[in-house]
């Protein structure tokens, strides 16, 4: 088969089984768009801003486990994509981003719409390529997918100069079945000796805890994690990125850990004697102040990326490998061995944990006259029977979604954790809905975040991707306001916008349905109505208690056992902002 | 502690900036960096001198290994090795000083490779510390220019860094 460069790119996407490509055209990619026009296998989704393309592809990838694919033009198209690339990079999401580039002969001449895309994205991609020879194009595409999806996943940029896609230049096309890169051989199984040591340590633990993260979801190891926890009977805590990797409604689950984690999870971490970290990377939102982190624990760490191990917290037993095979190896040893975890020790450990649970750190005022954001999420959970895909933006609403919607399945909680990118939620929801048209998809967002990619409402209409937007509207950049209240004596510097648009009209202008809800008793019926409108995007603008804060919280510089709880005695009620 | 990290890296455009970018992005210290082709045209060899605690050096080697273009690396400080740096020093010489500079160069096993009526260029190789000592021994006012390659190194014995 003889193909030109543009056809090679599109054909290689077909050969990779790519279903959707999220993009935006421009001069440098016109040949590619012409090739897209002449085929039907790969469906192109025209977004309204390149950032939206990256987040939509990212949402698609997080929900399906398949790589998300993006196509942008050179220059401004490429730079607009950078935020989304960095977002995927920080959360280890597999993506392939194809960017147009000016023709090879003019690279370096400050040509029209030229930017050094390879240079700009270098620090926020797993790898990137500039294609300089059409004969290497197919192989480069294969390498891009291979690197993006193996080992610790991540985004890969392929920068394609316009002359490489020239329709007049055709070459024989053959897509490589396999590629190998001599300098890239990610570990799969773990070192047997290390695994044995880890299992021995686990079996002597008195106060153990399983701290699992996004790596379990990325590595499709929820089943193994669950079995592992069941065999041992240990408590499980998850990072923000790991939610759903272990069923949140299971009694062994003690909630999320870290800055806005539960009291019981953080106390258990602090008091534990053995921690097994599984596909988690000891982020500073999790550890708090490092010298106070888990002072009594010996730590086992399973991670496919050696650089994640002992990066911030020194561990006793490192295991480099993928979660799934390593947990399988461990389970096998646990089942073959005679030794069992100490029943007595675990019993008293669970007694202790139950006392921490009794603090009920997630309680909030249920008798308020105002709409409490936590209540909205609880109702969302009930109306969707806990089965929806929930995307979120960044801020207080993100924390409430994480805290009050117990995810039982992996890949259902879709949020930007590492970069914390406002604007992620809506385009991500569109990507998820395209992947799973028959599932409910809701985007929990805030009045600030939603305005960062609101233009994608138009994309949702064009491609019939009906999502439900749950806008927890507190008329504040609430997360910022909360920090200003706690640490800047309530000097609310620029955390308030006094010209918030009429979201109902805005939704309608985009061809959707808008609803405003301002009474607690209207929340449930509105949600039910919205989800009953199966084929419509509905924007629920929910006016929530503007003063509400996210609790519990580990404030800056504090240890896990020094959390700030909502109240010491009783639950605070509605208050005026200072 | 000071470490010399020797890296085999794909001979691709941009590979050098990946290494340099990694050091600046992560705030690692970089004292010197040398790169040249190897006998295998597809590979370059890089020698990098850095300083840091054991933990930092461990992260540096892990992060370098994570770069897709890095094929292999060793930390020479971990075993017996030889370190050499090339230096050329241009020295202002008056008639009375010439003899002194010549003998100083001799003591340090340097060579005088260029002579003008008013200058010498001394070439010298050795561990960086020896080159430092030579500079310290010369009157600093007479030094016009110092050019150093940055150290490179090789391990002792049979083992070597290759594919
Ligand atoms: C406003 C805000 C507040 C936040 N508050 C919190 C909080 O309270 N608590 C919290 O936990 N987070 C919080 N975060 C998120 C936080 O910033 C980090 O994104 C998160 O803690 C990282 O999760 P993780 O450790 O699971 O790592 P991830 O970023 O998910 O990384 C996954 C790890 O697993 C490894 N891995 C990947 N695939 C595999 C595989 N197949 N096998 C083995 N290993 C693999 C990777 O190498 C990596 O080390 C907050 C974020 C925001 C924006
Ligand atoms: C692109 C971007 N800019 C700035 C921030 C910093 N930031 C984090 S949360 C937040 C406020 C978000 O406000 P809103 O979306 O209304 O959510 P709320 O906290 O009120 O629920 C800001 C500005 C960010 N995370 N991302
Ligand atoms: Mg807000």
Coordinates of C-alpha atoms in Angstrom, one line a residue, chain A residues 89 118 122-123 125-130 132 143 147 152 181-184 305-312 314, chain B residues 10-14 17-19 21 25-26 40 42-43 55 58-59 62-63 65-71 163:
Chain A
X89 CA 1.8 13.9 32.5
X118 CA 9.5 19.5 21.3
X122 CA 10.0 18.3 27.0
X123 CA 9.5 18.7 30.7
X125 CA 5.9 14.6 28.4
X126 CA 7.1 11.1 28.8
X127 CA 8.8 11.4 25.5
X128 CA 8.5 13.4 22.3
X129 CA 9.5 13.1 18.7
X130 CA 10.1 15.5 15.8
X132 CA 12.2 14.4 10.1
X143 CA 6.8 4.0 19.2
X147 CA 5.9 4.5 25.1
X152 CA 4.5 4.3 33.8
X181 CA 13.5 0.6 22.0
X182 CA 16.9 -0.6 23.3
X183 CA 17.0 2.1 26.0
X184 CA 13.5 1.5 27.3
X305 CA 8.8 3.7 38.1
X306 CA 12.0 3.3 40.2
X307 CA 12.2 7.1 40.4
X308 CA 8.9 7.2 42.4
X309 CA 10.5 5.0 45.1
X310 CA 12.4 6.7 47.9
X311 CA 12.0 10.0 46.2
X312 CA 10.6 11.9 49.1
X314 CA 12.7 6.5 52.2
Chain B
X10 CA 21.2 7.9 21.7
X11 CA 22.9 10.2 19.2
X12 CA 19.7 12.1 18.4
X13 CA 19.2 15.8 18.2
X14 CA 17.6 17.0 21.4
X17 CA 18.8 19.1 26.0
X18 CA 16.8 16.4 27.7
X19 CA 19.6 15.8 30.1
X21 CA 16.7 20.3 31.0
X25 CA 13.9 21.5 36.0
X26 CA 14.7 19.4 39.1
X40 CA 29.3 3.4 17.6
X42 CA 24.3 5.7 17.0
X43 CA 25.5 6.6 20.5
X55 CA 19.6 10.5 48.1
X58 CA 20.1 8.2 43.6
X59 CA 17.3 10.4 42.2
X62 CA 17.0 7.2 38.4
X63 CA 15.7 10.3 36.6
X65 CA 17.6 6.3 33.4
X66 CA 14.0 7.3 32.9
X67 CA 14.8 9.4 29.9
X68 CA 14.0 7.3 26.9
X69 CA 17.1 8.4 25.1
X70 CA 19.5 7.2 27.9
X71 CA 20.7 3.8 27.1
X163 CA 25.9 -2.1 25.2

